[in-house]
Coordinates of C-alpha atoms and ligand atoms in Angstrom, one line a residue:
M1 CA 87.2 89.1 6.7
S2 CA 87.4 92.8 6.4
S3 CA 87.1 93.8 2.7
A4 CA 83.8 93.6 1.0
P5 CA 83.4 90.7 -1.4
T6 CA 84.0 91.4 -5.0
P7 CA 83.1 89.1 -7.9
T8 CA 86.8 88.6 -8.7
D9 CA 88.0 88.0 -5.2
P10 CA 88.7 84.3 -5.0
T11 CA 89.0 84.4 -1.2
H12 CA 85.4 85.1 -0.9
A13 CA 84.6 82.5 -3.4
V14 CA 86.4 80.0 -1.0
D15 CA 84.4 81.1 1.9
A16 CA 81.1 81.0 0.1
D17 CA 81.9 77.5 -1.1
E18 CA 82.9 76.5 2.3
A19 CA 79.8 77.7 4.0
S20 CA 77.6 76.2 1.4
A21 CA 79.5 72.9 1.2
F22 CA 78.3 71.8 4.6
A23 CA 75.1 73.8 4.4
D24 CA 74.4 72.1 1.0
L25 CA 74.3 68.8 2.9
G26 CA 71.3 70.2 4.8
L27 CA 73.0 70.8 8.2
R28 CA 71.4 73.3 10.5
A29 CA 73.0 76.6 11.6
E30 CA 74.1 75.5 15.0
L31 CA 76.1 72.6 13.5
L32 CA 77.6 74.8 10.7
G33 CA 78.7 77.3 13.4
A34 CA 80.5 74.5 15.3
L35 CA 82.2 73.2 12.2
S36 CA 83.3 76.7 11.2
A37 CA 84.7 77.3 14.7
L38 CA 86.6 74.0 14.4
G39 CA 88.1 75.2 11.2
Y40 CA 86.7 72.5 9.0
E41 CA 86.7 74.0 5.5
E42 CA 84.8 71.4 3.6
P43 CA 83.2 68.0 4.1
T44 CA 85.3 64.9 3.4
P45 CA 84.0 62.4 0.8
I46 CA 82.4 60.1 3.3
Q47 CA 80.6 63.1 4.9
R48 CA 79.4 64.3 1.6
E49 CA 77.9 61.0 0.8
A50 CA 76.6 59.9 4.2
I51 CA 75.1 63.0 5.7
P52 CA 72.1 63.5 3.4
P53 CA 70.8 60.0 3.6
L54 CA 71.3 59.9 7.3
L55 CA 69.5 63.2 7.7
A56 CA 66.7 61.6 5.7
G57 CA 66.5 58.8 8.3
R58 CA 67.8 56.1 6.1
D59 CA 69.8 53.1 7.3
L60 CA 73.4 53.1 6.1
L61 CA 76.2 50.7 5.5
G62 CA 79.5 52.5 5.1
Q63 CA 82.9 51.2 4.4
A64 CA 85.3 53.7 5.9
A65 CA 88.4 53.6 8.1
T66 CA 89.6 55.9 10.8
G67 CA 90.9 59.1 9.3
T68 CA 88.1 59.5 6.7
G69 CA 86.0 61.8 8.9
K70 CA 83.4 59.0 9.5
T71 CA 82.7 60.1 13.1
A72 CA 81.4 63.5 11.9
A73 CA 79.6 61.7 9.1
F74 CA 77.3 60.0 11.6
A75 CA 77.5 62.4 14.5
L76 CA 76.3 65.5 12.6
P77 CA 73.0 63.9 11.3
L78 CA 72.4 62.3 14.7
L79 CA 72.7 65.6 16.4
Q80 CA 70.5 67.3 13.9
R81 CA 67.8 64.6 14.3
M82 CA 67.7 65.0 18.1
P83 CA 64.2 66.2 18.9
D84 CA 64.0 69.8 20.1
D85 CA 61.8 68.8 23.0
R86 CA 64.0 66.5 25.0
R87 CA 62.4 66.4 28.4
G88 CA 62.7 62.6 28.6
G89 CA 65.9 61.3 30.1
D90 CA 66.4 58.3 27.9
P91 CA 68.9 58.4 25.0
V92 CA 67.7 58.9 21.4
S93 CA 71.0 57.7 20.0
L94 CA 73.3 54.9 20.9
V95 CA 76.7 54.5 19.3
L96 CA 78.5 51.2 19.9
V97 CA 82.3 51.2 19.6
P98 CA 84.9 48.5 20.2
T99 CA 87.2 50.3 22.7
R100 CA 87.2 52.6 25.6
E101 CA 89.6 54.9 23.7
L102 CA 87.2 55.2 20.8
A103 CA 84.2 55.7 23.2
V104 CA 86.0 58.8 24.6
Q105 CA 87.0 60.1 21.2
V106 CA 83.6 59.7 19.7
S107 CA 81.8 61.3 22.6
E108 CA 84.2 64.2 22.5
A109 CA 83.4 64.7 18.8
F110 CA 79.7 64.7 19.7
H111 CA 80.4 67.3 22.4
R112 CA 82.3 69.5 20.0
Y113 CA 79.8 69.4 17.2
G114 CA 76.7 69.5 19.4
K115 CA 77.7 72.3 21.8
D116 CA 75.3 74.8 20.5
L117 CA 72.5 72.3 20.4
G118 CA 73.0 71.5 24.1
A119 CA 73.5 67.8 23.4
R120 CA 74.1 65.7 26.4
V121 CA 76.6 63.0 25.5
L122 CA 77.8 60.2 27.8
P123 CA 80.6 57.7 27.1
I124 CA 80.2 54.4 29.0
Y125 CA 82.9 51.8 29.0
G126 CA 84.4 49.2 31.3
G127 CA 87.0 50.4 33.7
Q128 CA 85.3 53.6 34.7
P129 CA 83.5 53.5 38.1
I130 CA 79.9 52.5 37.3
G131 CA 78.5 54.9 39.9
R132 CA 79.5 58.0 37.9
Q133 CA 77.8 56.5 34.8
L134 CA 74.7 55.7 36.8
R135 CA 74.4 59.3 38.0
A136 CA 74.9 60.7 34.5
L137 CA 72.3 58.3 33.1
D138 CA 69.9 59.2 35.8
M139 CA 70.2 62.9 35.0
G140 CA 69.2 62.2 31.4
V141 CA 71.3 61.9 28.2
D142 CA 70.7 62.3 24.5
V143 CA 73.6 60.3 23.1
V144 CA 75.3 57.3 24.7
V145 CA 78.6 56.1 23.2
A146 CA 79.4 52.7 24.7
T147 CA 81.4 49.6 24.5
P148 CA 79.1 46.6 24.0
G149 CA 80.0 44.8 27.3
R150 CA 79.3 47.8 29.5
A151 CA 76.2 48.8 27.6
L152 CA 74.8 45.4 28.2
D153 CA 75.6 45.6 31.9
H154 CA 73.6 48.8 32.1
I155 CA 70.7 47.4 30.1
A156 CA 70.6 44.4 32.5
R157 CA 70.5 46.7 35.5
G158 CA 67.8 48.7 33.9
T159 CA 69.9 51.8 34.0
L160 CA 70.3 52.1 30.2
R161 CA 66.8 52.2 28.7
L162 CA 66.7 51.9 24.9
G163 CA 62.9 52.5 24.4
A164 CA 63.4 56.1 23.1
L165 CA 66.2 55.2 20.7
A166 CA 65.8 56.6 17.2
T167 CA 69.2 55.6 15.9
V168 CA 71.8 53.0 16.7
V169 CA 75.3 53.2 15.2
L170 CA 77.7 50.3 15.1
D171 CA 81.1 52.0 14.6
E172 CA 84.2 50.0 13.6
A173 CA 81.9 47.0 13.4
D174 CA 84.6 44.6 12.1
E175 CA 86.7 45.4 15.2
M176 CA 83.8 44.7 17.4
L177 CA 83.2 41.3 15.9
D178 CA 86.9 40.6 16.0
M179 CA 86.8 41.3 19.7
G180 CA 84.1 38.8 20.3
F181 CA 81.3 41.3 20.8
A182 CA 78.9 39.7 18.2
E183 CA 76.5 38.2 20.8
D184 CA 76.5 41.4 22.9
I185 CA 75.6 43.4 19.8
E186 CA 72.8 41.1 19.0
A187 CA 71.5 41.3 22.5
I188 CA 71.6 45.1 22.6
L189 CA 69.9 45.4 19.2
E190 CA 67.1 43.1 20.6
H191 CA 66.4 45.7 23.3
A192 CA 66.3 48.6 20.8
P193 CA 63.0 49.6 19.2
A194 CA 62.3 47.8 15.9
Q195 CA 61.4 51.1 14.3
R196 CA 64.8 52.8 14.3
Q197 CA 67.6 54.0 12.1
T198 CA 70.6 51.7 12.1
V199 CA 74.0 52.8 10.8
L200 CA 77.0 50.5 10.4
F201 CA 80.5 51.7 9.7
S202 CA 83.3 49.2 9.1
A203 CA 86.8 49.5 7.6
T204 CA 86.4 46.1 6.0
L205 CA 83.2 44.3 4.8
P206 CA 83.8 40.6 5.3
A207 CA 80.9 38.2 5.1
R208 CA 80.1 38.5 8.8
I209 CA 79.6 42.2 8.5
D210 CA 77.3 41.6 5.5
G211 CA 75.4 39.1 7.6
L212 CA 75.0 41.6 10.4
A213 CA 73.9 44.3 7.9
R214 CA 71.4 42.0 6.3
K215 CA 69.8 41.1 9.6
H216 CA 69.6 44.5 11.2
L217 CA 69.6 47.1 8.4
T218 CA 66.6 48.0 6.2
D219 CA 67.3 48.9 2.6
P220 CA 70.6 50.6 3.6
Q221 CA 72.3 53.2 1.6
R222 CA 75.7 51.7 0.8
I223 CA 78.7 53.9 0.7
Q224 CA 82.3 53.0 -0.1
I225 CA 84.8 55.8 -0.1
E226 CA 87.3 54.0 -2.1
R227 CA 85.4 53.9 -5.4
E228 CA 87.5 55.5 -8.0
R229 CA 90.5 53.5 -8.8
T230 CA 93.1 55.8 -10.1
V231 CA 95.0 54.3 -13.0
A232 CA 98.4 53.2 -11.7
G233 CA 101.0 55.5 -12.9
E234 CA 98.7 58.4 -13.2
A235 CA 100.0 59.9 -10.0
P236 CA 103.3 61.6 -10.4
R237 CA 106.5 59.7 -9.8
V238 CA 107.3 60.8 -6.3
R239 CA 109.2 59.1 -3.5
Q240 CA 106.5 58.3 -1.0
S241 CA 107.1 57.5 2.6
G242 CA 105.0 57.2 5.7
Y243 CA 105.9 57.4 9.3
I244 CA 103.8 55.9 12.1
V245 CA 103.8 58.2 15.0
A246 CA 101.7 58.7 18.2
R247 CA 99.6 61.9 18.1
G248 CA 101.5 63.5 20.9
H249 CA 104.8 63.2 19.1
K250 CA 103.6 64.5 15.7
P251 CA 105.0 68.0 15.9
A252 CA 108.5 66.7 17.0
A253 CA 108.3 64.0 14.3
L254 CA 107.5 66.5 11.6
G255 CA 110.4 68.7 12.7
R256 CA 112.8 65.7 12.7
V257 CA 111.7 64.4 9.3
L258 CA 112.0 67.8 7.8
D259 CA 115.4 68.4 9.4
V260 CA 116.7 65.2 7.8
E261 CA 115.0 65.7 4.4
S262 CA 116.0 69.4 4.3
P263 CA 113.5 70.5 1.6
T264 CA 114.0 73.6 -0.5
A265 CA 110.4 74.4 0.0
A266 CA 107.7 72.2 1.5
I267 CA 103.9 72.3 1.9
V268 CA 102.4 70.7 5.0
F269 CA 98.7 69.8 4.7
C270 CA 96.5 69.9 7.8
R271 CA 92.8 69.1 8.2
S272 CA 91.6 72.3 9.8
R273 CA 92.5 76.0 10.2
E274 CA 93.0 75.4 13.8
E275 CA 95.7 72.8 13.2
V276 CA 97.3 75.0 10.5
D277 CA 97.7 77.9 13.0
R278 CA 98.9 75.7 15.8
L279 CA 101.5 73.9 13.6
T280 CA 102.7 77.1 12.0
E281 CA 103.5 78.4 15.4
T282 CA 105.2 75.2 16.5
M283 CA 107.4 75.0 13.3
N284 CA 108.4 78.7 13.7
G285 CA 109.4 77.8 17.2
R286 CA 111.6 75.1 15.7
G287 CA 113.5 77.5 13.6
Y288 CA 111.5 77.1 10.3
R289 CA 110.2 80.0 8.4
A290 CA 106.7 78.7 8.3
E291 CA 103.7 80.5 6.9
A292 CA 100.0 79.6 7.3
L293 CA 97.6 79.4 4.4
H294 CA 93.9 78.8 5.0
G295 CA 90.5 79.8 3.7
G296 CA 90.0 82.2 6.6
M297 CA 92.7 84.6 5.2
S298 CA 92.0 87.4 2.8
Q299 CA 93.3 87.2 -0.7
E300 CA 95.9 89.9 0.1
Q301 CA 97.3 87.9 3.0
R302 CA 97.4 84.8 0.9
D303 CA 99.2 86.6 -1.9
R304 CA 101.8 87.8 0.6
V305 CA 102.4 84.3 1.9
M306 CA 102.8 82.9 -1.6
G307 CA 105.2 85.7 -2.4
R308 CA 107.4 84.9 0.6
L309 CA 107.5 81.2 -0.4
R310 CA 108.4 82.0 -4.0
S311 CA 111.1 84.4 -3.0
G312 CA 112.6 81.9 -0.5
T313 CA 111.8 84.1 2.5
A314 CA 109.6 81.3 3.8
D315 CA 110.4 77.6 3.4
L316 CA 107.4 75.9 4.8
L317 CA 103.8 76.5 3.9
V318 CA 101.2 75.0 6.3
A319 CA 97.9 74.8 4.6
T320 CA 94.4 73.3 4.3
D321 CA 93.3 71.6 1.2
V322 CA 90.9 74.3 0.3
A323 CA 93.4 77.1 0.6
A324 CA 96.1 75.2 -1.4
R325 CA 93.8 74.2 -4.2
G326 CA 95.2 75.3 -7.6
L327 CA 98.6 76.4 -6.2
D328 CA 101.5 75.7 -8.4
I329 CA 104.8 76.4 -6.7
E330 CA 107.9 75.7 -8.7
Q331 CA 110.3 75.5 -5.8
L332 CA 108.3 72.9 -4.0
T333 CA 110.3 69.7 -3.3
H334 CA 108.2 68.1 -0.5
V335 CA 104.6 67.6 0.3
V336 CA 103.8 66.5 3.8
N337 CA 100.5 65.1 5.0
Y338 CA 100.4 66.0 8.7
D339 CA 97.4 63.6 8.9
V340 CA 96.5 60.9 6.5
P341 CA 94.2 62.5 3.9
S342 CA 90.5 61.7 4.3
A343 CA 90.3 60.0 0.9
P344 CA 92.8 58.5 -1.6
E345 CA 91.7 61.1 -4.2
S346 CA 92.8 63.8 -1.8
Y347 CA 96.2 62.1 -1.4
V348 CA 96.7 61.9 -5.1
H349 CA 95.8 65.5 -5.5
R350 CA 98.1 66.7 -2.7
I351 CA 101.2 64.8 -3.9
G352 CA 100.6 66.1 -7.4
R353 CA 102.0 69.4 -6.2
V354 CA 105.5 68.0 -6.4
G355 CA 107.4 66.0 -9.0
R356 CA 105.9 68.0 -11.8
A357 CA 107.6 68.3 -15.1
G358 CA 110.2 65.7 -14.4
R359 CA 111.3 67.4 -11.1
E360 CA 112.1 65.2 -8.2
G361 CA 109.5 65.2 -5.5
V362 CA 109.0 63.7 -2.1
A363 CA 105.7 62.9 -0.4
I364 CA 105.7 62.3 3.4
T365 CA 102.7 61.1 5.4
L366 CA 102.5 61.1 9.2
A367 CA 100.0 58.5 10.3
E368 CA 98.8 57.7 13.7
P369 CA 98.9 54.0 14.5
R370 CA 95.1 53.7 14.0
E371 CA 95.4 55.3 10.6
H372 CA 97.8 52.7 9.2
R373 CA 95.0 51.0 7.4
M374 CA 94.1 54.2 5.5
L375 CA 97.7 54.2 4.2
K376 CA 97.2 50.7 2.9
T377 CA 94.0 51.8 1.2
I378 CA 95.8 54.7 -0.5
E379 CA 98.5 52.3 -1.7
R380 CA 95.9 50.0 -3.2
V381 CA 94.0 52.8 -4.9
T382 CA 97.0 54.6 -6.3
G383 CA 98.9 51.4 -7.1
Q384 CA 102.0 52.9 -5.6
R385 CA 104.1 51.9 -2.6
I386 CA 104.3 54.1 0.4
T387 CA 107.4 52.9 2.3
I388 CA 107.0 53.0 6.0
D389 CA 110.2 54.5 7.5
K390 CA 111.4 54.8 11.0
I391 CA 111.4 58.3 12.4
P392 CA 115.0 59.4 12.3
T393 CA 116.8 59.1 15.6
V394 CA 118.9 61.8 17.2
A395 CA 122.0 60.1 15.8
D396 CA 120.5 60.1 12.3
L397 CA 119.8 63.8 12.7
R398 CA 123.4 64.5 13.8
T399 CA 124.8 62.5 10.9
R400 CA 122.5 64.4 8.5
R401 CA 123.5 67.8 9.8
L402 CA 127.2 67.0 9.5
E403 CA 126.5 65.9 5.9
L404 CA 124.8 69.2 5.2
T405 CA 127.7 71.1 6.7
Q406 CA 130.2 69.1 4.6
A407 CA 128.1 69.8 1.4
A408 CA 128.0 73.5 2.2
L409 CA 131.8 73.5 2.7
R410 CA 132.4 71.7 -0.5
E411 CA 130.3 74.1 -2.3
S412 CA 132.1 77.0 -0.8
L413 CA 135.5 75.5 -1.7
L414 CA 134.4 75.1 -5.3
E415 CA 132.7 78.4 -5.8
D416 CA 133.5 81.1 -3.3
D417 CA 136.2 83.6 -3.5
L418 CA 137.9 82.7 -0.3
D419 CA 140.9 85.0 -0.6
S420 CA 139.7 87.6 1.8
F421 CA 139.9 85.0 4.6
R422 CA 143.4 83.9 3.7
V423 CA 145.0 86.3 6.1
I424 CA 143.2 84.6 9.1
V425 CA 144.2 81.2 8.1
E426 CA 147.8 82.2 7.5
S427 CA 148.2 84.0 10.8
L428 CA 146.6 81.1 12.7
S429 CA 148.8 78.6 11.0
D430 CA 151.8 80.1 12.7
E431 CA 150.3 79.0 16.0
F432 CA 148.2 76.0 15.1
D433 CA 148.2 73.0 13.0
M434 CA 146.2 73.5 9.7
V435 CA 143.9 70.6 10.5
E436 CA 143.1 72.2 13.8
V437 CA 142.3 75.5 12.1
A438 CA 140.1 73.7 9.7
L439 CA 138.3 71.8 12.5
A440 CA 137.5 75.0 14.4
A441 CA 136.2 76.7 11.2
V442 CA 134.0 73.7 10.4
K443 CA 132.7 73.7 14.0
L444 CA 131.7 77.4 13.7
A445 CA 130.1 76.9 10.3
H446 CA 128.2 73.9 11.6
E447 CA 126.9 75.7 14.6
A448 CA 125.9 78.7 12.6
A449 CA 123.9 76.5 10.2
G450 CA 121.4 75.4 12.7
P451 CA 120.7 74.3 16.3
T452 CA 122.6 71.5 17.8
T453 CA 121.0 68.2 18.5
E454 CA 121.6 68.5 22.3
D455 CA 118.0 69.4 23.1
E456 CA 116.6 66.7 20.8
E457 CA 114.8 63.8 22.4
E458 CA 114.3 60.4 20.9
I459 CA 110.8 60.0 19.4
P460 CA 109.4 56.6 20.3
Q461 CA 109.0 54.2 17.4
V462 CA 105.5 52.8 17.2
A463 CA 105.0 49.2 16.3
V464 CA 102.1 48.6 14.0
R465 CA 100.3 45.4 13.4
A466 CA 99.7 44.4 9.9
P467 CA 96.4 45.5 8.5
R468 CA 94.0 42.8 8.2
E469 CA 92.6 43.3 4.7
G470 CA 92.0 40.1 2.9
R471 CA 92.4 38.1 6.1
P472 CA 90.5 34.8 5.8
E473 CA 87.2 35.1 7.5
A474 CA 87.3 31.9 9.5
A475 CA 91.0 31.6 10.0
G476 CA 92.1 28.9 12.4
R477 CA 94.1 30.0 15.4
G478 CA 97.3 29.0 13.7
D479 CA 96.6 31.3 10.8
R480 CA 96.9 34.4 12.9
R481 CA 100.1 33.4 14.5
G482 CA 102.4 34.5 11.8
G483 CA 102.8 31.2 10.1
A484 CA 103.1 29.1 13.2
R485 CA 101.9 25.6 12.8
P486 CA 98.2 25.2 13.6
R487 CA 97.7 23.8 17.0
T488 CA 95.2 21.0 17.5
G489 CA 93.8 19.6 20.7
D490 CA 92.4 21.2 23.7
T491 CA 93.8 24.3 25.3
T492 CA 93.2 26.0 28.6
Q493 CA 94.0 29.5 29.9
V494 CA 96.5 30.2 32.7
F495 CA 95.8 33.2 34.9
I496 CA 98.9 35.3 35.9
G497 CA 98.3 38.0 38.4
L498 CA 100.6 40.6 36.7
G499 CA 99.5 42.8 33.8
R500 CA 100.3 46.0 32.0
R501 CA 100.7 48.0 35.2
A502 CA 103.6 45.8 36.1
G503 CA 105.0 46.4 32.6
V504 CA 104.3 42.9 31.4
R505 CA 104.5 42.4 27.6
P506 CA 103.7 39.3 25.6
Q507 CA 107.3 38.6 25.0
D508 CA 107.9 38.6 28.8
L509 CA 105.3 35.9 29.2
V510 CA 106.5 33.8 26.3
G511 CA 110.1 34.2 27.7
A512 CA 109.1 33.1 31.2
I513 CA 107.1 30.1 30.0
T514 CA 109.6 28.9 27.5
G515 CA 112.4 29.5 30.0
E516 CA 110.7 27.4 32.7
T517 CA 109.2 24.6 30.7
G518 CA 109.9 22.4 27.7
L519 CA 107.5 24.4 25.6
N520 CA 108.5 26.6 22.7
G521 CA 106.9 29.8 21.7
R522 CA 104.7 28.2 19.1
D523 CA 103.0 26.0 21.7
I524 CA 101.7 29.2 23.3
G525 CA 98.3 30.4 22.1
S526 CA 96.6 33.7 22.6
I527 CA 98.0 36.1 25.1
E528 CA 95.8 38.8 26.7
I529 CA 97.3 41.4 28.9
A530 CA 95.0 43.4 31.0
D531 CA 95.9 46.2 33.5
R532 CA 96.3 43.9 36.4
F533 CA 96.6 40.4 35.1
S534 CA 97.3 38.3 32.0
L535 CA 95.8 35.2 30.4
V536 CA 97.8 32.8 28.4
E537 CA 96.4 30.0 26.4
V538 CA 98.4 26.8 26.6
P539 CA 97.7 23.1 25.7
V540 CA 95.7 21.4 28.5
G541 CA 98.4 18.7 28.8
V542 CA 101.1 21.0 29.8
A543 CA 99.1 23.5 31.9
D544 CA 100.3 22.1 35.2
E545 CA 103.9 22.3 34.1
V546 CA 103.5 25.9 33.0
I547 CA 101.8 26.8 36.3
T548 CA 104.5 25.1 38.4
G549 CA 107.2 26.7 36.3
L550 CA 105.8 30.2 36.5
R551 CA 105.2 29.9 40.3
G552 CA 108.8 29.1 40.8
S553 CA 110.1 32.0 38.8
T554 CA 109.6 35.8 38.5
I555 CA 108.2 37.9 35.7
K556 CA 109.5 41.4 35.4
G557 CA 111.3 40.8 38.6
R558 CA 108.1 40.0 40.5
K559 CA 106.4 36.9 41.9
A560 CA 103.0 36.5 40.5
T561 CA 99.9 34.5 41.4
V562 CA 99.6 31.8 38.8
R563 CA 96.7 29.4 38.4
R564 CA 94.3 27.9 35.9
D565 CA 91.8 30.4 34.8
R566 CA 88.8 29.7 37.0
D567 CA 86.3 29.9 34.2
G568 CA 88.2 27.5 32.1
E569 CA 88.5 27.5 28.4
G570 CA 86.9 30.6 26.9
G571 CA 85.1 31.5 30.1
G572 CA 87.7 34.1 30.9
E573 CA 86.1 36.2 28.2
R574 CA 83.6 37.5 30.8
R575 CA 86.4 38.8 32.9
F576 CA 87.3 41.2 30.2
E577 CA 83.7 42.4 30.1
G578 CA 84.5 45.3 32.4
A579 CA 87.8 47.1 32.9
D580 CA 90.0 45.2 30.6
R581 CA 88.1 43.9 27.7
Q582 CA 89.2 46.7 25.4
E583 CA 92.8 46.1 26.3
R584 CA 92.8 43.1 24.0
R585 CA 93.0 45.3 20.9
G586 CA 96.7 44.8 21.2
R587 CA 97.7 48.4 21.3
D588 CA 100.9 47.5 23.0
F589 CA 101.3 44.1 21.7
G590 CA 103.7 45.0 18.9
G591 CA 104.9 42.2 16.7
D592 CA 104.2 39.5 19.2
R593 CA 100.5 40.1 19.5
R594 CA 98.3 37.1 19.3
D595 CA 94.6 37.8 19.3
R596 CA 91.6 35.6 19.3
R597 CA 88.0 36.1 18.4
Ligands
LIG1 P1 87.6 60.2 11.9 O1 87.8 59.5 10.6 O2 86.2 60.3 12.3 O3 88.4 59.5 13.0 O4 88.2 61.7 11.8 C1 89.5 62.0 11.6 C2 89.9 63.4 11.9 O5 89.4 64.3 10.9 C3 89.3 63.9 13.2 O6 90.4 64.5 13.9 C4 88.3 65.0 12.8 O7 88.3 66.0 13.8 C5 88.8 65.5 11.5 N1 87.8 65.9 10.6 C6 86.6 65.2 10.3 N2 86.0 65.9 9.3 C7 86.7 66.9 8.9 C8 86.5 68.0 8.0 N3 85.5 68.0 7.2 N4 87.5 68.9 7.9 C9 88.6 68.8 8.6 N5 88.8 67.9 9.6 C10 87.9 66.9 9.7

């Protein structure tokens, strides 16, 4: 920021708001510095509501899904509440999370926010060599982010001591209960000091979560981000679609979707300045005329950007919410959420930029698989459908580009004065067939219109499992199997010595079993695929038939060890305690996933 602030300069107003928005919550300078460096411009609704009570030491029960900014909502107060004098080596905060993936993500977030406070953060989860964790624990840590199974292991060994804990966070508590961690959580909380702050975040609040909260939380502050139900129809009539895409493929997916949509002008919303800058660069590299707009720019720079968009010199505006507030751009045809907005209100606000005054508008949201639930919440709150579409394939793109060329030619035929080119066509027609001449001209026009699809790679489609809102609390097994008849009678688990590393998917196991025995798919119960092995639940009466059948055949072209699971019914749970427990979340299970509690 170079120029001195003037009372009428809105840029400085943005910055002042921004600094105070997080500072108003009572966060200390080191944390404000980290947030500013990350390009966070303002707190998300869950952060605005959760941070003050957490700083005050209150217990909290928060309903918030991934994508709302809930990690920072608890991480920032925990970091702030770390005692300055931390000579002791035992952790003051413990965060329990359902999966290895989340343990890594959450501890990275703690690292980023707590850099200037020198916070020592350690993720511990099954699958990682325990020795490394032992050494780190031994050297002293402030925050441990752990999956319940591995946390309990360390508690039992005496290597994770909970005596100094000031705060325990249960993150994605509903997921943890679904994964069968209820007992582990109870056991861990028993080891924690009675005088402590307990924080529970969950995407859904079924009765079991309420029970957990009643038992372990004291007079909690309750926060639900989805409070204000917007009146259906209040949001503008806009075509709304969503694409589920893995994080790594997002830039390519954005390019592909925009190529197919071919907006006149689009605004792409990002969460932080950092992302705005990165994405602007990427999109320029893809041939778009993209401009960045964020709160870190001077008013003059921002005016210049807006001017370029209005005059058509730029076609893509990549912006943060704060910077784009109050913009009214007539040419805008598309709003793209590069991430799912952190609250439904923000979504409504963003898509309100298009479809104004009867104009046609399109809102596109790119969601990571984990954020699918947030999309559902937005749909519920707005009362409007967001259609989940498939990312266009290379063939779709090719077709679309040809359509655009055809449209351009039609326009030219109808409008342009083509006479000055007549001499070329006439002289070529002596030598070539007219259709051939036209084909060559179309080819040139098509190539000049944009890049070819030759360098394009397919973007993998991601299967999402249906969100579980409204799922019956005590559903029988059959209820979770997509309408399959409920099975009765005893079941047992069959151990198969091939897992994810061998490329095994649930459908391979179902295929092998139904192919080798008289069973049909509905007779097969839960399927769990770990890195090196799989467990399949089958009726006790046919277990031997299944084992013999599988021993005589191959799965994914390989012979596998097949036997009854040694621990028998349900005992196999323990096996997942370490390396593979978290694999049961069904990341790869696609439509055929069967889970169990
Ligand atoms: P979470 O819901 O905790 O998984 O966070 C979702 C994403 O939002 C993460 O990538 C965070 O880095 C990002 N994020 C969290 N809070 C903010 C904020 N106030 N401004 C911008 N990005 C944020």
